[in-house]
Coordinates of C-alpha atoms in Angstrom, one line a residue:
Chain A
F7 CA 2.3 -39.6 19.7
P8 CA 5.0 -39.0 22.3
V9 CA 6.1 -35.4 22.1
V10 CA 9.9 -35.2 21.2
P11 CA 11.7 -33.4 24.1
E12 CA 13.0 -30.5 21.8
M13 CA 9.5 -30.1 20.4
E14 CA 8.3 -29.8 23.9
K15 CA 10.9 -27.1 24.6
K16 CA 10.0 -25.3 21.4
N17 CA 6.3 -25.3 22.4
E18 CA 7.2 -24.0 25.8
E19 CA 9.2 -21.1 24.2
D20 CA 6.4 -20.3 21.8
M21 CA 3.9 -20.2 24.7
Q22 CA 6.2 -17.9 26.7
F23 CA 6.5 -15.6 23.6
A24 CA 2.8 -15.7 23.2
E25 CA 2.2 -14.8 26.8
K26 CA 4.5 -11.8 26.6
Y27 CA 2.7 -10.7 23.4
L28 CA -0.7 -11.0 24.9
E29 CA 0.4 -9.2 28.1
K30 CA 1.7 -6.3 26.0
Y31 CA -1.1 -6.0 23.4
Y32 CA -4.1 -7.7 24.9
K33 CA -3.9 -6.9 28.6
L34 CA -3.3 -10.6 29.6
K35 CA -2.9 -10.5 33.4
T36 CA 0.3 -12.3 34.4
E37 CA 0.7 -14.4 37.6
A38 CA 2.6 -11.5 39.1
E39 CA -0.6 -9.5 39.0
P40 CA -2.3 -8.9 42.4
I41 CA -3.8 -11.9 44.1
F42 CA -7.4 -10.7 43.4
K43 CA -8.2 -11.4 39.8
M44 CA -9.9 -8.7 37.8
K45 CA -13.6 -9.7 37.4
N46 CA -13.1 -9.9 33.7
S47 CA -9.6 -11.5 33.8
K48 CA -9.5 -14.1 31.1
T49 CA -7.4 -17.2 30.5
I50 CA -4.6 -17.1 27.9
S51 CA -6.9 -19.1 25.6
D52 CA -9.5 -16.4 25.7
K53 CA -6.9 -13.8 24.9
I54 CA -5.6 -15.8 22.0
Q55 CA -9.1 -15.9 20.7
E56 CA -9.4 -12.1 21.1
M57 CA -6.2 -11.6 19.2
Q58 CA -7.2 -14.1 16.5
A59 CA -10.5 -12.3 16.1
F60 CA -8.8 -8.9 15.8
F61 CA -6.5 -10.1 13.0
G62 CA -9.2 -12.1 11.2
L63 CA -7.6 -15.4 12.0
K64 CA -9.5 -18.7 12.6
V65 CA -10.6 -18.3 16.2
T66 CA -9.5 -21.5 18.0
G67 CA -7.9 -20.3 21.3
E68 CA -5.0 -22.5 20.3
L69 CA -1.5 -21.2 19.6
D70 CA -1.4 -22.5 16.0
S71 CA 1.3 -21.6 13.5
N72 CA -0.7 -18.8 11.8
T73 CA -1.4 -17.1 15.1
L74 CA 2.3 -17.4 16.1
E75 CA 3.3 -16.0 12.7
V76 CA 1.2 -12.9 13.1
M77 CA 2.5 -12.5 16.7
K78 CA 6.1 -12.5 15.3
Q79 CA 5.5 -9.7 12.8
P80 CA 7.3 -6.4 13.6
R81 CA 4.6 -4.0 14.9
C82 CA 3.6 -0.9 16.8
G83 CA 4.0 -1.0 20.6
I84 CA 0.5 0.3 21.3
P85 CA -2.0 -2.3 22.6
D86 CA -4.7 -3.5 20.2
V87 CA -7.4 -3.4 22.9
G88 CA -8.1 -1.5 26.1
Q89 CA -5.3 0.9 25.6
Chain B
F27 CA -10.7 2.0 12.9
S28 CA -10.7 2.7 16.6
T29 CA -9.9 5.6 19.0
F30 CA -8.5 5.5 22.4
P31 CA -11.0 5.0 25.3
L32 CA -13.0 8.2 25.8
S33 CA -11.6 9.4 22.4
P34 CA -9.1 11.9 23.5
R35 CA -8.3 14.5 20.8
W36 CA -6.5 17.8 20.4
T37 CA -8.8 20.7 21.0
K38 CA -6.7 23.0 18.7
T39 CA -5.9 22.6 15.0
D40 CA -2.4 24.1 15.0
L41 CA -0.1 21.6 16.5
K42 CA 3.7 21.9 17.1
Y43 CA 6.1 19.0 16.7
R44 CA 9.8 18.8 17.6
I45 CA 12.4 16.2 16.5
L46 CA 14.5 15.8 19.6
N47 CA 17.2 13.6 18.0
Y48 CA 18.2 11.7 14.9
T49 CA 18.8 8.0 14.1
P50 CA 22.3 7.4 12.8
D51 CA 20.7 5.1 10.2
M52 CA 19.5 8.0 8.0
A53 CA 20.7 11.4 6.8
P54 CA 19.0 14.0 9.1
A55 CA 17.4 15.6 6.0
D56 CA 15.8 12.3 5.1
V57 CA 14.5 12.0 8.6
D58 CA 13.1 15.6 8.4
E59 CA 11.4 14.8 5.1
A60 CA 9.9 11.5 6.3
I61 CA 8.5 13.2 9.4
E62 CA 7.1 16.1 7.4
K63 CA 5.6 13.8 4.8
A64 CA 4.0 11.7 7.6
W65 CA 2.3 14.8 9.1
N66 CA 1.0 15.8 5.6
V67 CA -0.8 12.4 5.4
W68 CA -3.0 13.6 8.3
S69 CA -3.1 17.4 7.5
S70 CA -4.4 16.7 4.0
V71 CA -7.6 15.1 5.3
T72 CA -8.3 17.2 8.4
P73 CA -8.3 20.9 9.4
L74 CA -5.1 20.1 11.4
K75 CA -1.8 22.0 10.7
F76 CA 1.6 20.8 11.9
T77 CA 4.4 23.2 12.5
R78 CA 7.9 22.1 13.4
V79 CA 9.7 23.9 16.3
Y80 CA 13.4 23.5 17.1
E81 CA 13.5 24.2 20.8
G82 CA 11.4 24.3 23.9
E83 CA 8.1 22.5 24.4
A84 CA 6.0 21.1 21.6
D85 CA 2.7 19.2 21.6
I86 CA 4.4 16.2 20.0
M87 CA 8.0 15.4 20.9
I88 CA 9.6 12.9 18.5
S89 CA 12.7 10.8 19.6
F90 CA 14.7 7.7 18.7
V91 CA 15.4 5.7 21.9
A92 CA 16.3 2.1 22.8
G93 CA 15.4 -0.3 25.6
F94 CA 14.2 1.3 28.8
H95 CA 13.7 5.0 27.9
G96 CA 11.9 6.6 30.8
D97 CA 8.3 5.5 30.2
F98 CA 6.6 2.3 31.2
Y99 CA 7.0 0.7 27.8
S100 CA 10.6 -0.3 27.2
F101 CA 11.6 -1.3 23.7
D102 CA 12.7 -4.8 23.0
G103 CA 15.8 -4.7 20.7
V104 CA 15.6 -5.6 17.0
G105 CA 12.2 -6.6 15.6
G106 CA 9.1 -7.0 17.8
T107 CA 8.0 -3.5 18.8
L108 CA 9.2 -0.8 16.3
A109 CA 7.7 2.3 17.9
H110 CA 4.9 3.7 20.0
A111 CA 3.1 6.9 20.6
Y112 CA 0.8 8.4 23.2
A113 CA -2.8 9.6 22.8
P114 CA -3.4 13.4 22.8
G115 CA -2.8 15.1 26.1
E116 CA -0.4 17.1 28.2
G117 CA 3.2 16.1 28.9
I118 CA 4.0 12.8 27.3
G119 CA 0.6 12.9 25.5
G120 CA 1.1 12.8 21.7
D121 CA 4.8 12.0 22.0
A122 CA 6.2 9.4 19.5
H123 CA 9.2 7.1 20.3
F124 CA 11.0 5.1 17.7
D125 CA 13.1 2.1 18.6
E126 CA 16.7 3.0 17.8
D127 CA 17.6 -0.7 17.7
E128 CA 15.7 -1.0 14.5
Y129 CA 17.2 -0.2 11.1
W130 CA 15.4 2.9 9.8
T131 CA 15.4 3.8 6.1
K132 CA 13.8 6.1 3.6
D133 CA 13.2 3.1 1.3
M134 CA 12.2 -0.5 1.9
K135 CA 15.7 -1.8 2.9
G136 CA 14.9 -1.4 6.5
F137 CA 11.7 -0.2 8.3
N138 CA 10.4 2.8 6.3
L139 CA 10.4 5.7 8.7
F140 CA 7.7 7.6 6.8
L141 CA 5.3 4.6 7.1
V142 CA 5.9 4.0 10.8
A143 CA 5.9 7.7 11.6
A144 CA 2.6 8.2 9.8
H145 CA 1.1 5.3 11.8
E146 CA 2.5 6.6 15.1
F147 CA 1.2 10.1 14.4
G148 CA -2.2 8.6 14.0
H149 CA -1.9 7.6 17.7
S150 CA -0.6 11.0 18.6
L151 CA -3.8 12.4 17.1
G152 CA -6.1 10.0 18.9
L153 CA -6.5 6.9 16.7
G154 CA -6.1 3.4 18.0
H155 CA -5.4 0.3 15.9
S156 CA -7.5 -0.8 13.0
N157 CA -8.1 -4.5 12.1
V158 CA -8.5 -3.6 8.4
L159 CA -5.6 -5.2 6.7
G160 CA -3.9 -2.6 4.5
S161 CA -5.0 0.4 6.7
L162 CA -2.3 2.6 8.0
M163 CA -3.4 2.0 11.6
Y164 CA -3.1 -1.8 11.2
P165 CA -0.8 -2.9 14.1
A166 CA 1.7 -4.9 12.1
Y167 CA 4.2 -3.3 9.8
L168 CA 3.2 -3.8 6.2
Q169 CA 5.6 -2.8 3.4
T170 CA 3.6 -0.3 1.3
E171 CA 4.5 1.8 -1.8
T172 CA 5.2 5.2 -0.4
R173 CA 5.3 7.2 -3.7
N174 CA 1.9 8.7 -4.4
Y175 CA 0.9 7.5 -0.9
R176 CA -2.9 7.7 -0.4
L177 CA -4.3 7.3 3.1
P178 CA -6.7 4.3 3.0
Q179 CA -10.4 5.2 3.5
D180 CA -10.6 3.4 6.9
D181 CA -8.0 5.8 8.3
V182 CA -9.6 8.8 6.6
D183 CA -12.9 7.8 8.2
G184 CA -11.2 7.3 11.6
I185 CA -9.4 10.6 11.8
Q186 CA -12.4 12.6 10.4
T187 CA -14.6 11.3 13.2
L188 CA -12.1 13.1 15.5
Y189 CA -11.4 16.2 13.5
G190 CA -13.7 16.4 10.5
P191 CA -12.6 17.1 6.9
P192 CA -10.3 19.8 5.8
T193 CA -11.8 23.3 6.0
S194 CA -11.3 25.6 3.1
T195 CA -9.3 28.2 4.9
E196 CA -9.7 31.1 2.6
P197 CA -7.3 33.8 3.9
P198 CA -9.0 37.2 3.9
T199 CA -8.3 38.7 0.5
S200 CA -7.0 42.3 0.5
T201 CA -10.2 43.5 -1.3
P202 CA -13.7 42.0 -0.6
P203 CA -14.9 40.0 -3.6
T204 CA -16.8 42.3 -6.0
E205 CA -19.6 39.8 -6.6
T206 CA -20.7 37.0 -4.3
P207 CA -19.6 33.9 -6.2
T208 CA -22.7 31.9 -7.3
E209 CA -22.6 28.2 -7.9
T210 CA -22.7 27.5 -11.6
S211 CA -25.0 24.8 -13.0
T212 CA -24.1 22.7 -16.1
T213 CA -26.4 24.7 -18.4
D214 CA -24.3 27.8 -17.8
S215 CA -21.3 26.6 -19.7
C216 CA -22.4 28.8 -22.7
D217 CA -23.2 31.8 -20.5
P218 CA -21.7 34.7 -22.5
H219 CA -20.6 36.2 -19.2
M220 CA -18.9 33.0 -18.1
T221 CA -15.7 33.6 -15.9
F222 CA -13.3 31.0 -14.7
D223 CA -11.3 30.6 -11.4
A224 CA -8.4 28.7 -13.0
I225 CA -7.5 26.8 -16.1
T226 CA -4.8 24.2 -16.9
T227 CA -3.9 21.5 -19.4
L228 CA -3.8 18.0 -18.0
R229 CA -2.5 15.1 -20.1
G230 CA -3.7 16.6 -23.3
E231 CA -7.0 17.9 -22.0
I232 CA -7.9 21.4 -20.9
I233 CA -9.5 21.7 -17.5
F234 CA -11.6 24.8 -16.6
F235 CA -12.1 25.3 -12.9
K236 CA -15.1 27.2 -11.4
D237 CA -16.3 26.9 -7.8
R238 CA -16.7 23.2 -7.0
Y239 CA -16.8 22.2 -10.7
I240 CA -14.4 21.6 -13.6
W241 CA -15.2 21.4 -17.3
R242 CA -13.1 19.1 -19.4
K243 CA -12.3 19.7 -23.0
S244 CA -10.7 16.5 -24.2
P245 CA -9.3 15.3 -27.5
Y246 CA -10.4 11.8 -26.4
F247 CA -14.2 12.5 -26.3
P248 CA -16.5 15.0 -28.0
G249 CA -18.1 17.9 -26.3
I250 CA -17.5 19.3 -22.8
E251 CA -17.8 17.2 -19.6
Q252 CA -18.6 18.8 -16.3
D253 CA -17.5 17.1 -13.1
L254 CA -17.1 17.9 -9.4
I255 CA -13.6 18.6 -8.4
S256 CA -14.1 16.2 -5.5
S257 CA -14.8 13.4 -8.0
F258 CA -11.3 13.8 -9.3
W259 CA -9.5 14.6 -6.1
P260 CA -11.7 13.6 -3.1
T261 CA -9.1 14.8 -0.5
L262 CA -8.6 18.2 -2.0
P263 CA -10.7 21.3 -1.3
S264 CA -12.7 23.1 -4.1
G265 CA -12.4 26.7 -5.2
F266 CA -8.9 26.6 -6.7
Q267 CA -7.7 30.0 -7.9
A268 CA -4.7 29.0 -10.1
A269 CA -3.4 25.9 -11.8
Y270 CA -0.7 24.9 -14.3
E271 CA 0.8 21.7 -15.7
I272 CA 4.4 20.7 -16.3
D273 CA 3.6 18.1 -18.9
K274 CA 7.0 16.5 -19.1
K275 CA 6.7 15.7 -15.4
D276 CA 3.0 14.8 -15.6
Q277 CA 2.5 17.2 -12.7
V278 CA -0.4 19.7 -12.2
F279 CA 0.0 22.4 -9.5
L280 CA -3.2 23.6 -7.9
F281 CA -3.3 26.8 -5.8
K282 CA -5.8 28.0 -3.3
G283 CA -5.1 30.8 -0.8
N284 CA -1.6 30.5 0.4
Q285 CA -1.4 26.8 -0.2
Y286 CA -0.7 24.6 -3.2
W287 CA -0.9 20.9 -4.0
V288 CA 0.7 18.8 -6.8
V289 CA -1.2 16.0 -8.5
K290 CA -0.3 13.4 -11.0
G291 CA -3.5 12.4 -12.7
E292 CA -5.8 11.5 -9.9
F293 CA -3.0 11.0 -7.4
V294 CA -2.3 13.8 -4.9
Q295 CA 1.4 13.9 -4.3
P296 CA 2.5 13.3 -0.7
G297 CA 4.1 16.2 1.2
F298 CA 1.4 18.7 0.1
P299 CA -0.2 21.2 0.7
R300 CA 2.8 23.5 1.0
N301 CA 2.8 27.2 1.5
I302 CA 3.2 29.4 -1.6
H303 CA 5.9 31.3 0.2
T304 CA 8.2 28.3 -0.1
L305 CA 8.2 29.1 -3.9
G306 CA 9.8 32.5 -3.1
F307 CA 6.8 34.8 -2.9
P308 CA 7.1 37.8 -0.5
R309 CA 4.9 37.6 2.6
Y310 CA 2.4 40.2 1.3
V311 CA 1.3 37.8 -1.4
K312 CA -1.7 36.0 0.1
K313 CA -2.9 34.2 -3.0
I314 CA -2.2 33.6 -6.7
D315 CA -4.7 34.8 -9.4
A316 CA -3.4 32.7 -12.2
A317 CA -0.4 30.6 -13.3
V318 CA 0.9 29.3 -16.6
Y319 CA 4.0 27.2 -17.5
D320 CA 5.9 27.9 -20.7
G321 CA 7.3 24.6 -21.9
N322 CA 9.7 26.3 -24.2
T323 CA 11.5 28.4 -21.6
K324 CA 10.7 26.1 -18.6
K325 CA 9.5 29.1 -16.7
T326 CA 6.2 29.5 -14.9
Y327 CA 4.5 32.9 -14.8
F328 CA 2.5 33.7 -11.6
F329 CA 0.0 36.5 -11.8
V330 CA -1.0 38.5 -8.7
G331 CA -3.0 41.7 -9.1
D332 CA -1.4 43.9 -11.8
K333 CA 2.0 42.2 -11.5
Y334 CA 3.6 38.9 -12.3
W335 CA 6.5 36.7 -11.3
S336 CA 8.6 34.3 -13.3
Y337 CA 9.7 31.1 -11.6
D338 CA 12.5 29.0 -13.1
E339 CA 11.3 25.3 -12.9
V340 CA 14.8 24.1 -13.6
T341 CA 16.6 25.9 -10.8
E342 CA 13.3 25.8 -8.8
S343 CA 13.7 29.4 -7.8
M344 CA 12.0 32.7 -8.5
E345 CA 13.8 34.7 -11.2
K346 CA 15.5 38.0 -10.3
G347 CA 13.9 41.3 -11.4
Y348 CA 10.4 40.3 -10.5
P349 CA 7.6 41.2 -9.9
R350 CA 7.1 43.1 -13.1
R351 CA 3.9 45.0 -14.3
I352 CA 1.8 42.7 -16.5
S353 CA 0.8 45.5 -18.9
V354 CA 4.4 46.4 -19.5
D355 CA 5.4 43.0 -20.8
F356 CA 2.0 41.9 -22.2
P357 CA 0.6 45.0 -24.0
R358 CA -3.3 45.1 -23.9
I359 CA -3.5 43.0 -20.8
D360 CA -4.4 45.9 -18.6
N361 CA -6.2 44.0 -15.8
K362 CA -5.5 41.2 -13.5
V363 CA -5.4 37.7 -15.0
D364 CA -8.1 35.4 -13.7
A365 CA -6.8 32.2 -15.4
A366 CA -4.1 31.2 -17.9
F367 CA -2.9 28.2 -19.8
Q368 CA -0.6 27.3 -22.7
E369 CA -1.9 25.4 -25.7
K370 CA -0.1 24.6 -29.0
G371 CA 2.5 27.3 -28.4
H372 CA 0.1 30.1 -27.5
F373 CA -0.8 31.5 -24.1
Y374 CA -4.5 32.1 -23.3
F375 CA -5.2 34.7 -20.6
F376 CA -8.6 35.1 -19.1
H377 CA -10.1 38.2 -17.5
G378 CA -13.8 38.3 -16.7
S379 CA -15.7 36.9 -19.7
K380 CA -12.8 37.8 -22.1
Q381 CA -10.0 35.7 -23.3
Y382 CA -6.8 36.8 -25.0
E383 CA -4.7 34.6 -27.3
I384 CA -1.1 35.6 -27.0
D385 CA 2.1 34.8 -29.0
T386 CA 4.2 33.2 -26.3
K387 CA 7.5 34.4 -27.7
Y388 CA 6.7 38.1 -28.3
K389 CA 4.0 38.3 -25.6
K390 CA 1.7 40.1 -28.1
V391 CA -2.1 39.6 -28.1
I392 CA -3.1 37.9 -31.4
R393 CA -6.9 37.5 -30.8
E394 CA -9.6 38.5 -28.3
M395 CA -12.4 36.0 -27.7
K396 CA -15.2 35.1 -25.3
S397 CA -13.9 33.1 -22.3
N398 CA -15.9 30.0 -23.2
S399 CA -15.0 29.9 -26.9
W400 CA -13.5 26.4 -26.2
F401 CA -16.9 25.1 -25.4
G402 CA -18.2 25.3 -29.0
C403 CA -21.1 27.4 -28.0

């Protein structure tokens, strides 16, 4: 179905929120990171899978509503992996 | 549970913490209490001891800050990140920062400071996050009942991989024990030379403590049941030396060395152990021989050597004019009291294998019996 413009905007915002979350707590490397990519650098989908596995969510690699809901819970600022 | 990479941990058991500032959301006394209670969560299951200092350096510096606050992890305003803490180590190691932009409370109206602090101090001691929903080290804030708080097993397992279980720190007694305490087996309950470490009532039962065991005399079942102390209170040490119940409050106080705990049934109350000197004992008192609460006067008698103190449970303070010599107020009780309890208006004092039934009001010995006369031998 054609995506309604505001829905597109919302998805964009959610994805940005998710990227920030994964950078903070799952060591997602941002574009601003040095040109050379860490050998084990992973795409955002892999990192979403990692977070879903940690919280016992269905591991899809997709930013579904359950995953976004957990990401929005108030929490501790210490990363969940690779502190 | 998880630890930080390379499992950093403190190499000493006595750690100092300092509260650098307060949140305007809560009364300072409530912040103090929440922080102390949060440390007790970890000290009750490890050999670690936490002492508060009010100036200079401390291993763990605690502060309320907002936004950018001088480390690489700025806070993010309301919601999102609530707090963070650093793994054990020098300098910022161990320090805990709480986001001042959050609303901190001692109840559940905002973020409960005790719960978040207990979590952050887990990091300060070397724990990472756990993916066990309901564990204290779970990354997301979960509203949890904080009265009778019991540390979930996953967190106990985690912290004990770093520091082990509590050690029974028996302070050196002034006189070396006359006999080496021997473990008692079940069949000894009718030993005519039976002695007890401590005795208390508990919800209508009478609980006799000896070494790692308790004997229960209960109106709810026939005979005497023997259990391990650890089967009742897994997070407490064994070898209690005194115990008493305030039945109206459903509280039992357990004493060992210079520490004491309070339990309600099987629940160990948060904020314990505490030091016996907080009750008002002078520094030279290193342990309590026996204790008994008199429900009529609401006073608790503490026996130490040949003297005793009277503690007013209403004003929660030691009465003036004590200690007094036991033999002066309780004629015929010429020795130290090993254990004591009150039952149906009478006191029962134990010394060695003897037991004395005492009229509570006149403090007169009514009867002398064997210590295990309650076991129907």
